[in-house]
mmCIF file of C-alpha atoms in Angstrom:
data_model
loop_
_atom_site.group_PDB
_atom_site.id
_atom_site.type_symbol
_atom_site.label_atom_id
_atom_site.label_comp_id
_atom_site.label_asym_id
_atom_site.label_seq_id
_atom_site.Cartn_x
_atom_site.Cartn_y
_atom_site.Cartn_z
ATOM 1 C CA MET A 23 18.588 -4.273 9.911
ATOM 2 C CA SER A 24 18.247 -8.092 9.878
ATOM 3 C CA ASP A 25 15.646 -10.151 7.977
ATOM 4 C CA THR A 26 13.948 -10.985 11.280
ATOM 5 C CA GLN A 27 13.432 -7.301 11.984
ATOM 6 C CA SER A 28 12.195 -5.967 8.674
ATOM 7 C CA LEU A 29 9.481 -6.606 6.123
ATOM 8 C CA SER A 30 8.850 -4.417 3.108
ATOM 9 C CA ALA A 31 6.085 -1.836 3.428
ATOM 10 C CA GLY A 32 4.321 -3.347 0.436
ATOM 11 C CA PHE A 33 4.429 -6.839 1.913
ATOM 12 C CA GLN A 34 2.905 -5.611 5.163
ATOM 13 C CA THR A 35 0.209 -3.679 3.333
ATOM 14 C CA TYR A 36 -1.018 -6.631 1.286
ATOM 15 C CA MET A 37 -0.681 -9.351 3.911
ATOM 16 C CA GLU A 38 -3.827 -11.426 4.316
ATOM 17 C CA ASN A 39 -4.112 -13.258 7.616
ATOM 18 C CA PRO A 40 -6.152 -16.471 7.025
ATOM 19 C CA LEU A 41 -7.293 -16.462 10.651
ATOM 20 C CA LEU A 42 -9.694 -13.601 9.843
ATOM 21 C CA TRP A 43 -12.535 -15.833 8.728
ATOM 22 C CA PRO A 44 -12.170 -18.684 11.246
ATOM 23 C CA ILE A 45 -12.204 -16.095 14.036
ATOM 24 C CA LEU A 46 -15.286 -14.417 12.552
ATOM 25 C CA GLU A 47 -17.034 -17.806 12.518
ATOM 26 C CA VAL A 48 -16.182 -18.361 16.161
ATOM 27 C CA LEU A 49 -17.362 -14.882 17.196
ATOM 28 C CA LYS A 50 -20.621 -15.182 15.271
ATOM 29 C CA ARG A 51 -21.403 -18.380 17.159
ATOM 30 C CA GLN A 52 -20.256 -17.033 20.521
ATOM 31 C CA PRO A 53 -19.880 -13.226 20.466
ATOM 32 C CA SER A 54 -18.455 -12.847 23.965
ATOM 33 C CA GLY A 55 -16.568 -14.652 26.696
ATOM 34 C CA TRP A 56 -13.306 -14.960 24.759
ATOM 35 C CA LYS A 57 -9.732 -14.255 25.769
ATOM 36 C CA VAL A 58 -6.764 -14.557 23.438
ATOM 37 C CA HIS A 59 -5.602 -17.824 24.989
ATOM 38 C CA THR A 60 -9.082 -19.419 24.949
ATOM 39 C CA LEU A 61 -9.569 -18.339 21.337
ATOM 40 C CA ALA A 62 -6.160 -19.805 20.468
ATOM 41 C CA ALA A 63 -7.067 -23.082 22.157
ATOM 42 C CA HIS A 64 -10.362 -23.266 20.250
ATOM 43 C CA LEU A 65 -8.682 -22.629 16.896
ATOM 44 C CA SER A 66 -6.146 -25.342 17.723
ATOM 45 C CA GLU A 67 -8.998 -27.765 18.456
ATOM 46 C CA LEU A 68 -10.316 -27.005 14.968
ATOM 47 C CA GLU A 69 -6.807 -27.876 13.667
ATOM 48 C CA LEU A 70 -6.427 -24.448 12.080
ATOM 49 C CA VAL A 71 -3.269 -23.414 13.932
ATOM 50 C CA PRO A 72 -0.087 -25.478 13.514
ATOM 51 C CA VAL A 73 2.897 -25.401 15.846
ATOM 52 C CA LEU A 74 4.576 -22.096 15.025
ATOM 53 C CA ASP A 75 7.882 -22.507 16.812
ATOM 54 C CA GLU A 76 9.809 -25.313 18.470
ATOM 55 C CA ALA A 77 10.314 -23.163 21.572
ATOM 56 C CA PRO A 78 7.049 -23.194 23.590
ATOM 57 C CA ASP A 79 7.330 -19.562 24.677
ATOM 58 C CA LYS A 80 7.904 -18.368 21.100
ATOM 59 C CA ASP A 81 5.086 -20.586 19.849
ATOM 60 C CA LEU A 82 2.724 -18.945 22.343
ATOM 61 C CA PHE A 83 3.887 -15.452 21.403
ATOM 62 C CA LYS A 84 3.444 -16.066 17.662
ATOM 63 C CA ARG A 85 -0.011 -17.572 18.229
ATOM 64 C CA ASN A 86 -1.075 -14.532 20.212
ATOM 65 C CA PHE A 87 0.425 -12.172 17.643
ATOM 66 C CA LEU A 88 -1.473 -13.722 14.730
ATOM 67 C CA ILE A 89 -4.759 -13.713 16.627
ATOM 68 C CA MET A 90 -4.396 -10.079 17.698
ATOM 69 C CA ASN A 91 -3.389 -9.113 14.157
ATOM 70 C CA ALA A 92 -6.522 -10.827 12.791
ATOM 71 C CA LEU A 93 -8.744 -9.208 15.423
ATOM 72 C CA TYR A 94 -7.526 -5.706 14.583
ATOM 73 C CA GLN A 95 -8.041 -6.372 10.872
ATOM 74 C CA LEU A 96 -11.551 -7.708 11.547
ATOM 75 C CA GLN A 97 -12.359 -4.654 13.638
ATOM 76 C CA GLU A 98 -11.715 -2.447 10.608
ATOM 77 C CA ILE A 99 -13.565 -4.764 8.192
ATOM 78 C CA LEU A 100 -16.724 -4.953 10.341
ATOM 79 C CA TYR A 101 -16.849 -1.268 11.328
ATOM 80 C CA PRO A 102 -19.246 0.577 11.457
ATOM 81 C CA LYS A 103 -21.992 -2.070 11.151
ATOM 82 C CA LYS A 104 -20.569 -4.028 14.065
ATOM 83 C CA TRP A 105 -18.073 -3.253 16.780
ATOM 84 C CA LEU A 106 -15.370 -5.739 17.682
ATOM 85 C CA GLN A 107 -13.869 -5.043 21.079
ATOM 86 C CA VAL A 108 -10.224 -6.078 20.931
ATOM 87 C CA GLU A 109 -8.777 -6.633 24.370
ATOM 88 C CA ALA A 110 -6.524 -9.561 25.222
ATOM 89 C CA MET A 111 -8.736 -10.625 28.132
ATOM 90 C CA ASP A 112 -12.124 -9.544 26.765
ATOM 91 C CA ILE A 113 -12.932 -10.057 23.079
ATOM 92 C CA VAL A 114 -16.530 -9.175 22.190
ATOM 93 C CA LEU A 115 -18.435 -8.845 18.909
ATOM 94 C CA MET A 116 -21.360 -6.451 19.300
ATOM 95 C CA ALA A 117 -23.693 -4.229 17.329
ATOM 96 C CA ASN A 118 -22.316 -0.741 16.949
ATOM 97 C CA PHE A 119 -24.823 1.674 18.441
ATOM 98 C CA GLN A 120 -22.502 4.617 17.859
ATOM 99 C CA HIS A 121 -21.299 4.460 21.442
ATOM 100 C CA ALA A 122 -18.692 7.127 22.022
ATOM 101 C CA SER A 123 -16.050 4.494 22.745
ATOM 102 C CA HIS A 124 -16.728 2.597 19.514
ATOM 103 C CA VAL A 125 -14.145 4.432 17.427
ATOM 104 C CA ILE A 126 -11.094 2.965 15.741
ATOM 105 C CA ASP A 127 -8.011 4.678 17.098
ATOM 106 C CA ALA A 128 -5.245 4.495 14.511
ATOM 107 C CA GLU A 129 -2.777 5.712 17.144
ATOM 108 C CA GLU A 130 -3.522 2.971 19.676
ATOM 109 C CA PRO A 131 -0.135 1.489 20.700
ATOM 110 C CA LEU A 132 -1.354 -2.140 20.713
ATOM 111 C CA ARG A 133 -2.932 -1.760 17.273
ATOM 112 C CA ASP A 134 0.275 -0.271 15.934
ATOM 113 C CA TYR A 135 2.308 -3.145 17.396
ATOM 114 C CA TYR A 136 0.134 -6.039 16.251
ATOM 115 C CA THR A 137 -0.418 -4.729 12.728
ATOM 116 C CA ARG A 138 3.329 -4.520 12.054
ATOM 117 C CA TRP A 139 4.484 -7.866 10.748
ATOM 118 C CA GLU A 140 8.140 -7.283 11.635
ATOM 119 C CA HIS A 141 7.133 -7.785 15.274
ATOM 120 C CA TYR A 142 6.340 -11.391 14.443
ATOM 121 C CA GLU A 143 10.109 -11.843 14.225
ATOM 122 C CA ALA A 144 10.211 -13.676 10.929
ATOM 123 C CA SER A 145 11.592 -13.054 7.471
ATOM 124 C CA GLU A 146 9.229 -12.250 4.623
ATOM 125 C CA GLY A 147 9.682 -15.731 3.167
ATOM 126 C CA GLU A 148 8.994 -17.402 6.508
ATOM 127 C CA VAL A 149 5.773 -15.460 7.024
ATOM 128 C CA LYS A 150 4.660 -16.314 3.481
ATOM 129 C CA ARG A 151 5.286 -19.990 4.142
ATOM 130 C CA LEU A 152 3.420 -19.852 7.434
ATOM 131 C CA LEU A 153 0.370 -18.070 6.020
ATOM 132 C CA ASN A 154 0.270 -20.370 3.006
ATOM 133 C CA GLU A 155 0.074 -23.280 5.451
ATOM 134 C CA PHE A 156 -2.686 -21.525 7.383
ATOM 135 C CA TRP A 157 -4.593 -20.871 4.179
ATOM 136 C CA THR A 158 -4.274 -24.520 3.093
ATOM 137 C CA ARG A 159 -5.729 -25.607 6.435
ATOM 138 C CA TYR A 160 -8.592 -23.158 6.115
ATOM 139 C CA ARG A 161 -9.453 -24.242 2.566
ATOM 140 C CA ARG A 162 -9.585 -27.800 3.847
ATOM 141 C CA PHE A 163 -11.740 -26.638 6.777
ATOM 142 C CA VAL A 164 -14.383 -25.028 4.528
ATOM 143 C CA GLY A 165 -14.235 -27.773 1.902
ATOM 144 C CA GLY A 166 -12.339 -25.781 -0.705
ATOM 145 C CA ASP A 167 -9.970 -28.669 -1.442
ATOM 146 C CA ASN A 168 -12.850 -30.556 -3.049
ATOM 147 C CA LEU A 169 -13.198 -27.951 -5.793
ATOM 148 C CA GLN A 170 -11.570 -28.369 -9.174
ATOM 149 C CA SER A 171 -8.627 -26.082 -9.958
ATOM 150 C CA LEU A 172 -9.575 -22.679 -11.300
ATOM 151 C CA GLU A 173 -7.762 -20.627 -13.911
ATOM 152 C CA ARG A 174 -6.958 -17.008 -13.125
ATOM 153 C CA SER A 175 -9.533 -15.856 -15.694
ATOM 154 C CA ASP A 176 -12.228 -17.955 -14.008
ATOM 155 C CA ALA A 177 -11.278 -16.631 -10.600
ATOM 156 C CA LEU A 178 -11.473 -13.018 -11.812
ATOM 157 C CA ARG A 179 -14.846 -13.704 -13.395
ATOM 158 C CA LEU A 180 -16.150 -15.014 -10.059
ATOM 159 C CA PHE A 181 -14.930 -11.788 -8.469
ATOM 160 C CA GLU A 182 -16.593 -9.818 -11.329
ATOM 161 C CA LEU A 183 -13.280 -8.117 -12.092
ATOM 162 C CA GLN A 184 -11.453 -7.312 -15.331
ATOM 163 C CA ALA A 185 -8.249 -9.072 -16.390
ATOM 164 C CA ASP A 186 -6.197 -5.984 -15.522
ATOM 165 C CA ALA A 187 -7.570 -5.672 -11.981
ATOM 166 C CA SER A 188 -4.926 -4.510 -9.523
ATOM 167 C CA ALA A 189 -3.814 -6.420 -6.438
ATOM 168 C CA ILE A 190 -5.557 -3.857 -4.243
ATOM 169 C CA GLU A 191 -8.835 -4.219 -6.174
ATOM 170 C CA ILE A 192 -8.682 -8.006 -5.921
ATOM 171 C CA ARG A 193 -7.975 -7.998 -2.203
ATOM 172 C CA LYS A 194 -10.739 -5.462 -1.462
ATOM 173 C CA THR A 195 -13.193 -7.488 -3.542
ATOM 174 C CA TRP A 196 -12.237 -10.720 -1.749
ATOM 175 C CA ARG A 197 -12.878 -9.167 1.636
ATOM 176 C CA LYS A 198 -16.205 -7.691 0.539
ATOM 177 C CA LEU A 199 -17.382 -10.986 -0.974
ATOM 178 C CA ALA A 200 -16.114 -13.086 1.930
ATOM 179 C CA LEU A 201 -17.924 -10.866 4.405
ATOM 180 C CA ARG A 202 -21.133 -11.005 2.351
ATOM 181 C CA TRP A 203 -21.246 -14.764 1.688
ATOM 182 C CA HIS A 204 -19.639 -16.147 4.834
ATOM 183 C CA PRO A 205 -21.968 -18.964 6.017
ATOM 184 C CA ASP A 206 -22.305 -17.404 9.474
ATOM 185 C CA ARG A 207 -23.564 -14.125 8.043
ATOM 186 C CA ASP A 208 -27.260 -13.398 7.534
ATOM 187 C CA ASN A 209 -28.157 -14.715 4.046
ATOM 188 C CA GLY A 210 -24.685 -16.260 3.775
ATOM 189 C CA ASP A 211 -24.052 -19.176 1.426
ATOM 190 C CA ALA A 212 -21.574 -21.904 2.387
ATOM 191 C CA GLU A 213 -21.199 -23.283 -1.137
ATOM 192 C CA ARG A 214 -20.636 -19.869 -2.698
ATOM 193 C CA PHE A 215 -18.161 -19.025 0.045
ATOM 194 C CA ARG A 216 -16.189 -22.229 -0.700
ATOM 195 C CA VAL A 217 -16.021 -21.329 -4.399
ATOM 196 C CA LEU A 218 -14.874 -17.792 -3.580
ATOM 197 C CA CYS A 219 -12.205 -19.204 -1.248
ATOM 198 C CA ALA A 220 -10.900 -21.331 -4.109
ATOM 199 C CA ALA A 221 -10.857 -18.276 -6.409
ATOM 200 C CA TRP A 222 -9.007 -16.188 -3.834
ATOM 201 C CA ASN A 223 -6.441 -18.952 -3.403
ATOM 202 C CA VAL A 224 -5.676 -18.743 -7.133
ATOM 203 C CA LEU A 225 -5.470 -14.961 -7.193
ATOM 204 C CA ARG A 226 -3.426 -14.537 -4.016
ATOM 205 C CA GLN A 227 -0.715 -16.795 -5.453
ATOM 206 C CA ASP A 228 -0.715 -15.077 -8.826
ATOM 207 C CA ASP A 229 2.441 -13.148 -8.018
ATOM 208 C CA GLU A 230 4.772 -13.760 -5.084
ATOM 209 C CA SER A 231 6.013 -10.168 -5.250
ATOM 210 C CA PRO A 232 5.464 -8.279 -1.975
ATOM 211 C CA HIS A 233 3.779 -5.556 -4.006
ATOM 212 C CA LYS A 234 1.192 -7.988 -5.337
ATOM 213 C CA LEU A 235 -1.086 -10.564 -3.763
ATOM 214 C CA ILE A 236 0.302 -13.112 -1.322
#
């Protein structure tokens, strides 16, 4: 199997798509009326999505893949307090009133496809490079580049974690804190969110191993 067809299971498990939070911001401001291509165009206007491939058709495919991947991840993060309808032509963020259809189907073919990073058609190193570039853009977008560099110990302290915290613990804590303090959330805090973004940037680069944070 070639590099463009395979990514390690660990790498896929711990992948963090930086489009999660920009998309959440967009959906909080406008919960409905989105399609994948209009969402992609809006993110490009915000200068959060670089050119992903020299070939226009591949660039479009990769853009769509990353957005759908982020949407499916967000659906799981927000559930059950909110329901994110993930359909290519109808993306809607709504309150979850326990409607019978508001259930995450782990066997859904589209979910299975878009949550498997090997379908992006890139090697592990290429995807790392791409997502690092995305994350750099997002830090700049939220003002994280203005913060002084943090040491790992400081970053862990901000996350209220011990020095021996595992990669899984760190990632789960980042998602919980990001969801709580995101400026578009009720009682969110933009400054605290920027500091947490800076801390996550330190911790996610702590170890380039696919079994650790990336």
